[in-house]
Coordinates of C-alpha atoms in Angstrom, one line a residue:
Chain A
X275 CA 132.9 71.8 179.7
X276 CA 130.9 73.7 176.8
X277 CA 128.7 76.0 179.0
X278 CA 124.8 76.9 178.0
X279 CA 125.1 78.1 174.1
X280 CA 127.5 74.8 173.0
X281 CA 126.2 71.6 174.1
X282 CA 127.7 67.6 172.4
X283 CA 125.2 65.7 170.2
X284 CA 126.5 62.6 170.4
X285 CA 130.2 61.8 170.3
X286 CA 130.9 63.9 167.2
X287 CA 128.9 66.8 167.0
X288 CA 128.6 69.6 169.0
X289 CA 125.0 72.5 168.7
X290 CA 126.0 75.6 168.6
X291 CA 122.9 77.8 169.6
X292 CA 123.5 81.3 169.0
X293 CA 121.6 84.4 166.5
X294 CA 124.8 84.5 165.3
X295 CA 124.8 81.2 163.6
X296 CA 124.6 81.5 160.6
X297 CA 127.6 84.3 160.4
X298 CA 129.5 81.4 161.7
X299 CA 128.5 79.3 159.4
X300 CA 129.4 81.6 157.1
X301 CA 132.8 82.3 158.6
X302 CA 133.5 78.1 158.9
X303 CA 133.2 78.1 155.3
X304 CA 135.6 80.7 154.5
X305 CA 137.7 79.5 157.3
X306 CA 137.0 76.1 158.1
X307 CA 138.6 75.0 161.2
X308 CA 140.6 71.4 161.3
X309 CA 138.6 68.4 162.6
X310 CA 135.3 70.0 161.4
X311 CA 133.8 67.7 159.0
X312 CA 130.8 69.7 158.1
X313 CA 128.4 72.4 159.9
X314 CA 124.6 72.0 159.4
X315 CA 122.3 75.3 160.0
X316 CA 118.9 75.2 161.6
X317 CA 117.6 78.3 162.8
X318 CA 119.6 80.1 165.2
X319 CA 121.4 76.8 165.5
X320 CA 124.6 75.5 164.0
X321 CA 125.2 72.1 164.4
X322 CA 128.8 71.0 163.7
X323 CA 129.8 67.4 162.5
X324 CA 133.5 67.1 163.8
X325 CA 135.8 63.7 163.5
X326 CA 136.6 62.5 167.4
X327 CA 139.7 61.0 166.5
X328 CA 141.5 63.9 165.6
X329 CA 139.6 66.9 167.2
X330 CA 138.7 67.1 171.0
X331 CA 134.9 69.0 171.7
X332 CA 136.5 70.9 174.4
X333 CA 138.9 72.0 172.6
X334 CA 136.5 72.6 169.3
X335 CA 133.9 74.6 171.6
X336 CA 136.7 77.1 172.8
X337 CA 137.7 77.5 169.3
X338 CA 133.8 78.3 167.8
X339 CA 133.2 80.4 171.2
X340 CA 136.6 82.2 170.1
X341 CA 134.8 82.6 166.2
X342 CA 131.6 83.8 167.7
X343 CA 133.3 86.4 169.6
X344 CA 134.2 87.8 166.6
X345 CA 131.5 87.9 164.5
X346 CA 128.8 90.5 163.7
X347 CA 125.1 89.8 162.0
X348 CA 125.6 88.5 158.7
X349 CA 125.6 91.5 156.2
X350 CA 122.2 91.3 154.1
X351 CA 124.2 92.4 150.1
X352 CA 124.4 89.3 149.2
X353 CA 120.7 88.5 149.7
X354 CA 119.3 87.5 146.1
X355 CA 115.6 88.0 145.6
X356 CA 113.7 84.9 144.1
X357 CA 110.1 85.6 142.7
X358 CA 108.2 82.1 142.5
X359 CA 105.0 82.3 140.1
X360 CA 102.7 80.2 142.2
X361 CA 99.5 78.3 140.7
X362 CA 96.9 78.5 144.2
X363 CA 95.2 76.0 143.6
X364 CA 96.1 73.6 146.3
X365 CA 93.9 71.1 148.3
X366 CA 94.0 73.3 151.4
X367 CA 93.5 76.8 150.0
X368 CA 90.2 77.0 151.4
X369 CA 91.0 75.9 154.8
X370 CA 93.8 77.9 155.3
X371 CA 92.2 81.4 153.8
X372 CA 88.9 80.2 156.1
X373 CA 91.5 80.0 158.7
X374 CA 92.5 83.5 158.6
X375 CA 89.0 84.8 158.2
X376 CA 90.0 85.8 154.6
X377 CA 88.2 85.1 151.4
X378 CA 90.9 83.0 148.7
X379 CA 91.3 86.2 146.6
X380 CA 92.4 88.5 149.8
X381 CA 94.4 85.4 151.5
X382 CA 96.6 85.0 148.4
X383 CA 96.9 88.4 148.2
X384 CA 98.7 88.6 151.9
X385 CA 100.2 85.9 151.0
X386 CA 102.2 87.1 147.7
X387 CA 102.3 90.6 149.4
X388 CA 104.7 88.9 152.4
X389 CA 108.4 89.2 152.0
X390 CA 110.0 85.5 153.0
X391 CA 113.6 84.9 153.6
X392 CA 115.2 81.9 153.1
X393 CA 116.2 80.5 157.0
X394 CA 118.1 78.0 156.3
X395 CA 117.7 74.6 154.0
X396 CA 117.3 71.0 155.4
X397 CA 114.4 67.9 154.9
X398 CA 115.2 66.9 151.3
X399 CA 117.8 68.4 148.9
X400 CA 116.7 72.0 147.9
X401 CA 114.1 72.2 150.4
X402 CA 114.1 75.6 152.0
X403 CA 112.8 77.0 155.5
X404 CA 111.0 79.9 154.6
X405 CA 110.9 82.3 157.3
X406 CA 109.0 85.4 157.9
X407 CA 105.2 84.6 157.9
X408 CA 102.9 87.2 159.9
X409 CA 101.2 84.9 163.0
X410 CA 98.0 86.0 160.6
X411 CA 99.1 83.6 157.9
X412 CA 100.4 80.6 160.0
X413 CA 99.0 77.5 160.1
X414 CA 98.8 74.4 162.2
X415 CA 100.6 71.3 160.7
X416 CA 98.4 68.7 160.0
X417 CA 97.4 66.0 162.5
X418 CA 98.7 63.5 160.2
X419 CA 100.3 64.0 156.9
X420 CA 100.3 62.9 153.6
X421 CA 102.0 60.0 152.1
X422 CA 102.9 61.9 149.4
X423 CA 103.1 65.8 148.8
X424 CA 103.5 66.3 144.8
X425 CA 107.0 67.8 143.7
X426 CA 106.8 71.8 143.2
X427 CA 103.9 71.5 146.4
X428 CA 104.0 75.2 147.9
X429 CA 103.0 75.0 151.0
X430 CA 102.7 76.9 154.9
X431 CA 103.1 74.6 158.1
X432 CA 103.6 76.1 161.8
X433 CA 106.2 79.6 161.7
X434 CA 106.8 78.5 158.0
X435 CA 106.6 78.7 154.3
X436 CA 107.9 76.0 152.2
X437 CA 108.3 74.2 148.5
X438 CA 108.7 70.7 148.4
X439 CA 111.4 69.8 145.7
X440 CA 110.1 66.3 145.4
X441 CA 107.7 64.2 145.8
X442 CA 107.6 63.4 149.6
X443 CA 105.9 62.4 152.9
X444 CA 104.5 66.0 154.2
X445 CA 102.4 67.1 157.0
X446 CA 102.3 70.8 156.0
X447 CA 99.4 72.5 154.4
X448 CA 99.5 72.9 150.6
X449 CA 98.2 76.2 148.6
X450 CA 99.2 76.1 145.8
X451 CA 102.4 74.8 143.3
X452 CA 104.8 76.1 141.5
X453 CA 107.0 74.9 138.4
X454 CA 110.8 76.4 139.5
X455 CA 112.9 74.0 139.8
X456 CA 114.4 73.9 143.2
X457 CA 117.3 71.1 143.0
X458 CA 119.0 70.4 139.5
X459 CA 122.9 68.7 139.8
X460 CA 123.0 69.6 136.1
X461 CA 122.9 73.3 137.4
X462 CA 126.2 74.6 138.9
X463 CA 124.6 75.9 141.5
X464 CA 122.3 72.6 142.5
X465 CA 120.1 74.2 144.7
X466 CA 118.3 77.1 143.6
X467 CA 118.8 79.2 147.0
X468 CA 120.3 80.4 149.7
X469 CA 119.9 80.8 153.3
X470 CA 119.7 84.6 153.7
X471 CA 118.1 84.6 150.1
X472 CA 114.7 87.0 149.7
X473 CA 111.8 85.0 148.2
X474 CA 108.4 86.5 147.2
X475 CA 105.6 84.5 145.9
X476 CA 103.5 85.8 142.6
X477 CA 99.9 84.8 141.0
X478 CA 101.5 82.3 138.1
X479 CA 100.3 84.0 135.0
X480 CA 98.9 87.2 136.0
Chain B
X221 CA 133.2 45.4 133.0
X222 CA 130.1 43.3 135.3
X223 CA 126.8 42.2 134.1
X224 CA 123.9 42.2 136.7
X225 CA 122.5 38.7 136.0
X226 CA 119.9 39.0 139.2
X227 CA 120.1 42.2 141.4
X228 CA 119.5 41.0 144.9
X229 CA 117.1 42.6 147.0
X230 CA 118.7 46.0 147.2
X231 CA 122.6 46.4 145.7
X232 CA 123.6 50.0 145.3
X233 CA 126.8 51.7 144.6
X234 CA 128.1 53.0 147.8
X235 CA 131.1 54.7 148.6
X236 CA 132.1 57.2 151.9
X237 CA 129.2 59.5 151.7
X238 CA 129.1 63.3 151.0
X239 CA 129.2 66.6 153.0
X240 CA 126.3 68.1 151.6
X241 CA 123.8 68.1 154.9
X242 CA 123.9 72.4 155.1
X243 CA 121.9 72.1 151.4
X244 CA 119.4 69.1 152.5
X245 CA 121.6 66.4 151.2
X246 CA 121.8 63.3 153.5
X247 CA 125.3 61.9 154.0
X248 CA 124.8 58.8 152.3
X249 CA 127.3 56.4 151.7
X250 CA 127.6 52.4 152.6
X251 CA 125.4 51.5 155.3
X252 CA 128.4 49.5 157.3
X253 CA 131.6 51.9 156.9
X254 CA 133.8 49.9 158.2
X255 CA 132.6 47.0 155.8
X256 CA 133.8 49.5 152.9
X257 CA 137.1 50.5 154.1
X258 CA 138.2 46.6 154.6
X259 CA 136.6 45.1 151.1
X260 CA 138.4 48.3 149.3
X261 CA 141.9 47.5 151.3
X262 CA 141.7 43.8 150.1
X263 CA 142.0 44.4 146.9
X264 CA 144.2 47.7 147.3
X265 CA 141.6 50.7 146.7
X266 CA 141.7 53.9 148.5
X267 CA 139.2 53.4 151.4
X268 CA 136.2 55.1 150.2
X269 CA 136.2 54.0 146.8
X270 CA 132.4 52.6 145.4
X271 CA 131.7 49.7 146.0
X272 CA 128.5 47.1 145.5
X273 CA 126.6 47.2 149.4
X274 CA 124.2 44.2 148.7
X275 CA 121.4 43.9 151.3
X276 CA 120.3 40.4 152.8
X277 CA 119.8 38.5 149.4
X278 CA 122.8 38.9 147.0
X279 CA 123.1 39.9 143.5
X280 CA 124.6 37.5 140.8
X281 CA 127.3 38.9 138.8
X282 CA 129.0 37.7 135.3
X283 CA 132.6 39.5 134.9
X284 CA 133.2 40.3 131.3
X285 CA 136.5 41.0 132.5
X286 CA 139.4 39.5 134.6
X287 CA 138.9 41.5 137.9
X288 CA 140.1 41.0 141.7
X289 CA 137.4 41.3 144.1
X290 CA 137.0 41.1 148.0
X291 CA 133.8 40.7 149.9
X292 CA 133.3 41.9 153.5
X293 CA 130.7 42.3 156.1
X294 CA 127.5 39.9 156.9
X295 CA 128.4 36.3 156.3
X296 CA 126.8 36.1 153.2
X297 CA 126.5 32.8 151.3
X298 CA 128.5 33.3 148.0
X299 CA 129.9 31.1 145.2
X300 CA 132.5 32.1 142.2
X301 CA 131.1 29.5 138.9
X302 CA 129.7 27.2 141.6
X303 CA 132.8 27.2 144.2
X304 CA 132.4 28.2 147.7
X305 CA 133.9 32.4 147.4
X306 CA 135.2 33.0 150.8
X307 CA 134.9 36.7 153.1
X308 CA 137.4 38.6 154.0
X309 CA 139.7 37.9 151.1
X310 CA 140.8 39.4 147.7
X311 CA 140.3 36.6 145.3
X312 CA 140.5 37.0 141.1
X313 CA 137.6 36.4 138.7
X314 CA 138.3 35.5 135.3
X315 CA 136.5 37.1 132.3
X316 CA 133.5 34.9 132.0
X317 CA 132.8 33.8 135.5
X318 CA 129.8 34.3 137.4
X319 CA 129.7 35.3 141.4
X320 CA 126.6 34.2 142.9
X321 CA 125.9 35.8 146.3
X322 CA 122.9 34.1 148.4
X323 CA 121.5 35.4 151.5
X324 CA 123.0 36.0 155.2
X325 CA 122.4 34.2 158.6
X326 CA 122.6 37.5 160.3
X327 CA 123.7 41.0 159.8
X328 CA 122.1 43.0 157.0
X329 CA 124.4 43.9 154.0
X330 CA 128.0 43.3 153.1
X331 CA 130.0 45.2 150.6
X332 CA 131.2 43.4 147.4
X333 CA 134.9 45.2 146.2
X334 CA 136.8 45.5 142.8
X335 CA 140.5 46.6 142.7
X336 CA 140.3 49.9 140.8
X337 CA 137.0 51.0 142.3
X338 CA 133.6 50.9 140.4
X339 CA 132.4 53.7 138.4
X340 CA 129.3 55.4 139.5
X341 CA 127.3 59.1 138.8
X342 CA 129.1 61.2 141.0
X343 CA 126.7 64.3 142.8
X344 CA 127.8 66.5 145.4
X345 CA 131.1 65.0 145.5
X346 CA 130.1 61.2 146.4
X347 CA 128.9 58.4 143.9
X348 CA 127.0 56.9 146.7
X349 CA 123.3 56.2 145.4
X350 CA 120.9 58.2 147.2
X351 CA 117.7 55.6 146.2
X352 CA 115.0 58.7 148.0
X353 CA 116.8 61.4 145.8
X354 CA 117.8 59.3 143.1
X355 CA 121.3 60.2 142.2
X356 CA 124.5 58.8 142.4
X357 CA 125.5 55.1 141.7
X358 CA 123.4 53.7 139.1
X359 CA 121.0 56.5 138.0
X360 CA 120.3 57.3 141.5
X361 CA 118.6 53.3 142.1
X362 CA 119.4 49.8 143.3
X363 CA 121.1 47.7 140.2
X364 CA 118.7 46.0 138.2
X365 CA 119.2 42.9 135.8
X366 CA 120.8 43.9 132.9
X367 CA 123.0 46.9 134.0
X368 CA 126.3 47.1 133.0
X369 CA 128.9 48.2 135.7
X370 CA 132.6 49.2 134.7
X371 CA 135.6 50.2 137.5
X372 CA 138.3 51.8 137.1
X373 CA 141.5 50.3 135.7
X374 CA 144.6 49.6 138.3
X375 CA 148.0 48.5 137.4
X376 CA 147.4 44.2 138.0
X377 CA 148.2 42.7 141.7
X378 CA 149.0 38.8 143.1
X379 CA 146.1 39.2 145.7
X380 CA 147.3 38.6 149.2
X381 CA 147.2 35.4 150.8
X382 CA 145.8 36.8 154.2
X383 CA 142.3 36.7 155.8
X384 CA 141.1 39.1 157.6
X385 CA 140.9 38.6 161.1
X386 CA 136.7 37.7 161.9
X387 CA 137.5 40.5 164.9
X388 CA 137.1 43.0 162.2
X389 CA 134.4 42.0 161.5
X390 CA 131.3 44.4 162.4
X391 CA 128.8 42.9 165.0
X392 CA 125.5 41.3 163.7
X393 CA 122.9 40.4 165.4
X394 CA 120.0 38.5 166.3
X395 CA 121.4 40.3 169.8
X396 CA 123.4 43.4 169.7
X397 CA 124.2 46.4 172.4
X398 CA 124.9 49.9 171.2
X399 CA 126.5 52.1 173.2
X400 CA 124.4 55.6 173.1
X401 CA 125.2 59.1 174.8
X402 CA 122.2 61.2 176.5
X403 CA 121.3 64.5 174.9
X404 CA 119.8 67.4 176.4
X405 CA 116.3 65.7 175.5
X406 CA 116.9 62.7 177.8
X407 CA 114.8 63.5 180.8
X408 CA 115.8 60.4 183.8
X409 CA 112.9 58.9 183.1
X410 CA 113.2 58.2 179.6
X411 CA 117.1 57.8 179.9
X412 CA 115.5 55.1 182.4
X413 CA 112.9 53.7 179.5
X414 CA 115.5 53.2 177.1
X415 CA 118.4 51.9 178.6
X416 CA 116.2 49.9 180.9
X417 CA 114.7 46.3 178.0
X418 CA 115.9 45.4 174.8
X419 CA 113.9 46.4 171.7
X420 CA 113.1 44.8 168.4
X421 CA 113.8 46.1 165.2
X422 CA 110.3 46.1 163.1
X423 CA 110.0 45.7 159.5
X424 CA 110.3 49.3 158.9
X425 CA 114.2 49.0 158.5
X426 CA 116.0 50.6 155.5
X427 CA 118.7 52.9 154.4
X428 CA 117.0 55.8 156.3
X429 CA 116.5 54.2 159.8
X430 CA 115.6 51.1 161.7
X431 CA 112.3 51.6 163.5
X432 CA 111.6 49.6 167.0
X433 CA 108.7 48.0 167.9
X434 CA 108.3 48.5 171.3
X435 CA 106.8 51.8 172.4
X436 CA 108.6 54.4 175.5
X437 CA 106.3 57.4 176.6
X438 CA 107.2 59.6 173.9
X439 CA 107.3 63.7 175.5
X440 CA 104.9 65.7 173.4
X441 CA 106.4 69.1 172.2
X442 CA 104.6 70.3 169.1
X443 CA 106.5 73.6 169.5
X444 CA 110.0 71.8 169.2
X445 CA 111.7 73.1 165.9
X446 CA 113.4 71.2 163.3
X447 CA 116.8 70.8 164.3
X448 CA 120.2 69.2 162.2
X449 CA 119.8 65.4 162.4
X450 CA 123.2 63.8 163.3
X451 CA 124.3 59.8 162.2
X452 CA 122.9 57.7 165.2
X453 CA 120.3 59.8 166.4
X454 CA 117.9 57.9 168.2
X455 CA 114.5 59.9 167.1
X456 CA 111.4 59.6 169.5
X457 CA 107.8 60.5 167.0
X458 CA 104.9 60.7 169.0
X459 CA 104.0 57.3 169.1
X460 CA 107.2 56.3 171.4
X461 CA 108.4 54.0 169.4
X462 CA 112.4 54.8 168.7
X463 CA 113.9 55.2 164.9
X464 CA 117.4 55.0 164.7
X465 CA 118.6 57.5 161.9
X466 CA 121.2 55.4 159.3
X467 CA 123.1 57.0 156.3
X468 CA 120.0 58.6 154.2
X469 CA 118.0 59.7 156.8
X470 CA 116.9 63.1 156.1
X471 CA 119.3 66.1 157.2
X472 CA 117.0 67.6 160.0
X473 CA 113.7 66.7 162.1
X474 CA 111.5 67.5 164.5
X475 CA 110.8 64.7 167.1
X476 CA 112.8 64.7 170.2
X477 CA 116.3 62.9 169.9
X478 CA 117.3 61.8 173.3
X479 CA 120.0 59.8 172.7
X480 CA 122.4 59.2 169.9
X481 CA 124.3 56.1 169.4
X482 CA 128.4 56.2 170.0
X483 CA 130.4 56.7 166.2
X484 CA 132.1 53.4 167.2
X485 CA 128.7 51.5 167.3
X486 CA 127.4 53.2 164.0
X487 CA 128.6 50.0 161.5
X488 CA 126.5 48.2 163.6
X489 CA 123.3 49.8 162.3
X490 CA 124.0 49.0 159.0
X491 CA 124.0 45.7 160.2
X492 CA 120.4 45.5 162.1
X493 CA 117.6 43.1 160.4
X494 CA 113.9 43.0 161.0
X495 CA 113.8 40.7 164.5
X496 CA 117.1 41.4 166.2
X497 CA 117.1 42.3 169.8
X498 CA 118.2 46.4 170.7
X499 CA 119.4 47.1 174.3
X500 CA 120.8 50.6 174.5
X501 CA 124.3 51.0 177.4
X502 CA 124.7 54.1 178.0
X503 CA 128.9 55.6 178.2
X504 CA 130.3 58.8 178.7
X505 CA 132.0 61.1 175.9
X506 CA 135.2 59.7 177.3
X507 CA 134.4 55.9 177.0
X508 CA 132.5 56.3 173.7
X509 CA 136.1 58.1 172.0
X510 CA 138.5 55.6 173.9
X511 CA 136.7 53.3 172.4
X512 CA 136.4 55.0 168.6
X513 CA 139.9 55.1 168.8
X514 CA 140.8 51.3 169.7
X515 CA 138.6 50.4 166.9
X516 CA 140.2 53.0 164.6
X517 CA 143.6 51.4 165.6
X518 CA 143.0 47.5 164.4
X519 CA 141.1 48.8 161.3
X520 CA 144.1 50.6 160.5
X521 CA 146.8 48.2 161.7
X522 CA 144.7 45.9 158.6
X523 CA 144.5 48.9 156.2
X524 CA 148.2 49.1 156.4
X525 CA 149.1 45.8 156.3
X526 CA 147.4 45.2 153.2
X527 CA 149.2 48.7 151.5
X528 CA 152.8 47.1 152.4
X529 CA 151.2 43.7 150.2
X530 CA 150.7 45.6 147.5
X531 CA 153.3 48.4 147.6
X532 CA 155.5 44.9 147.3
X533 CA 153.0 42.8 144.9
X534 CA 151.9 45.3 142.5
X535 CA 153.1 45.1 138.6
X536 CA 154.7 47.3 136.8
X537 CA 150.9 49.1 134.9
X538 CA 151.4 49.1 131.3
X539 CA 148.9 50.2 128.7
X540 CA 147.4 47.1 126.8
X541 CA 146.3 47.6 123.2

């Protein structure tokens, strides 16, 4: 019925799996499409919530294989860059700059010196996937994680970089923390990024 | 305006949930939909208007004001001033009464309804409470004793003198089936695991997911990404045994999710308690919609029959000074 790159989840979503999916994201915004209740980004994946009673999958996947057709790379002017001051202090600093075969001074260095983009946002509200990590710099998840990562935790787990927004269960590895607040509803814009965004990381106070 | 003499274990404001999951936000929203959509169309509110969800021991209220109220779901135990308060019916409370909700044989939560809807914080365009977020409802909590709860005004209605039917009525355990569909991560011999004994549901059961106790042989795949999370998902961690995800489970994961349970079977998760008995059936995309849409149609055939009372019963609203 769907064919390889559109597969159900369920009986009311369908996983669209495509490098274009977040252009069609992007383009179901703008233009959502009827029966589409939401659509949720991972990366290269768009997974879209639809309502059974009034929109048939087969019917859906022709019409997102008929978006998909059309769409190019999403254009890169609308990128914003965020710089985070970052205070490395965190409780695996050492590990993860052992790790590498770096001393703490160098591994922050590479570190702040590595462009991340924002993949796409998911976990808790304002938590970002932060792509874009050399294989140098990445680190193995921990075996078992914490109860409880502090809020404003910055912190590197498998392909990715991360901030934790709140205070949460978290099995990546923390370097350090930072003070910007990621998810505010008193801001108009609650979440401080988005995907496609550029994000740096800086020495807090240097 | 409502006093919260005793909150109950968990009462939260709930209403339908919000379309927030592309930022990180869960969907939220009462726990039993279906349970919202009938207590709001007893006492003639829109169908996702907020509403008290109360969670296996009830809350007790005193109204500070005359109010009509419905309460539907889990057969909980509840009295208005010391007067049996019956389910499934819109019946008034005077200023100065007190409704006493107890605890529930089975099921899990039912949701309490005032005509005019009850005010909440809205975020991200739902009121629901997100209790891990904290926001929405009640300062983003449960209720506690001593909160104050207003709803909004709505011109006065004679309530109507109907029940609704107990076949409306969401399934509850202590033995209940859900009907789940396969995903690509159901290899034949965990299909076979899951569908093939009942599970239990453990103690680790709230507003995020219900957690099993009996263990599959979970597939280990550290490299598997995290992917969107949808309602129903039936996760697989490494330790085999199966979480099913509920309203505020978070928005993506990373553990296998080889099943996911049928839309039409979704109240009834809202409805497991620690101790009920799981067995997983699984249908086809066909059966699980044929039978979305039968339940659809008697929920609505209700919802309807309830808007002709009130189109009919409704007074005149005039402003009282």
């Amino acid at each position: 019925m769907t064919g390889p790159d559109i597969e159900p989840l369920g009986d009311a979503a369908l996983v669209v799996r495509s490098p274009l999916a977040a252009a069609l994201l992007a383009d179901l915004t703008a233009r959502p499409l009827p029966g589409v209740r939401e659509a949720v980004p991972a990366l290269n994946v768009l997974t879209v919530l639809y309502d059974p009673l009034t929109s048939g999958p087969a019917s859906l996947a022709a019409d997102l294989r008929a978006r998909l057709a059309q769409l190019r790379p999403k254009q890169v002017e609308k990128a914003r860059t965020h710089v985070l001051p970052v205070t490395f202090d965190g409780p695996d600093l050492m590990w993860c700059a052992a790790h590498t075969g770096r001393g703490v001074p160098d591994f922050i260095a590479a570190l702040c010196a590595t462009p991340l983009e924002v993949a796409f946002l998911g976990f808790t509200p304002g938590f970002a996937f932060l792509t874009g990590l050399p294989p140098a710099l990445q680190m193995p998840r921990l075996a078992t994680p914490r109860e409880r990562v502090p809020a404003g935790s910055v912190a590197l787990g498998g392909p990715w970089a991360g901030v934790y927004p709140r205070e949460t269960p978290g099995g990546w590895r923390l370097v350090g923390r930072t003070q910007v607040t990621l998810f505010d509803l008193q801001r108009p814009e609650p979440v401080l990024w988005r995907a496609g965004d550029r994000v740096r990381f800086e020495v807090a106070g240097a | 305006m409502l006093e919260v003499v005793r909150p109950g274990l968990q009462t939260t404001v709930q209403d339908a949930g919000r379309r927030a999951r592309a930022l990180g936000v869960p969907g939220g929203g009462a726990a039993d939909p279906l349970a919202l959509r009938l207590a709001n169309a007893l006492v003639g509110n829109p169908p996702q208007a907020p509403a008290l969800e109360v969670t296996l021991a009830g809350p007790t209220l005193r109204f500070h004001a005359d109010a009509l109220v419905a309460l539907w779901g889990a057969p909980f135990d509840a009295a208005l001033d010391g007067q049996p308060f019956p389910l499934g019916r819109a019946l008034p409370v005077r200023a100065g009464q007190t409704l006493a909700l107890g605890g529930t044989r089975r099921g899990a939560r039912a949701v309490l309804a005032v005509r005019g809807g009850l005010e909440g914080q809205p975020a991200l365009g739902s009121r629901a409470t997100d209790l891990r977020s904290g926001f929405g409802g009640m300062e983003g909590r449960a209720l506690r004793a001593g909160d104050h709860l207003a709803w909004a005004p709505l011109p006065p209605a004679a309530p109507p003198r109907a029940f609704l039917s107990p076949a409306l009525c969401t399934a509850t355990g202590p033995q209940v089936t859900l009907r789940v569909l396969p995903t690509s991560e159901a290899t034949p011999d965990l299909l076979a695991a899951l569908t093939g004994q009942p599970f239990t549901v453990g103690g680790q059961t709230d507003r995020m997911g219900a957690r099993l106790t009996e263990a599959v042989s979970a597939p280990h795949d550290p490299a598997r990404v995290s992917l969107p999370n949808v309602p129903g998902g039936v996760q697989l961690p490494p330790d085999g045994r199966p979480i099913l995800l509920l309203p505020d489970a978070g928005t993506h994961g990373g553990y296998p999710t080889p099943l996911v349970v049928a839309s039409a079977d979704l109240p009834v998760l809202g409805q497991l308690r620690a101790g009920d008995r799981v067995t997983f059936r699984e249908v086809t995309l066909r059966q699980a919609h044929a039978a979305l849409r039968q339940q659809e149609r008697d929920v609505r055939q209700a919802e309807a029959a309830l808007r002709r009372w009130y189109a009919k019963h409704t007074e005149p609203y005039t402003e009282r000074t």
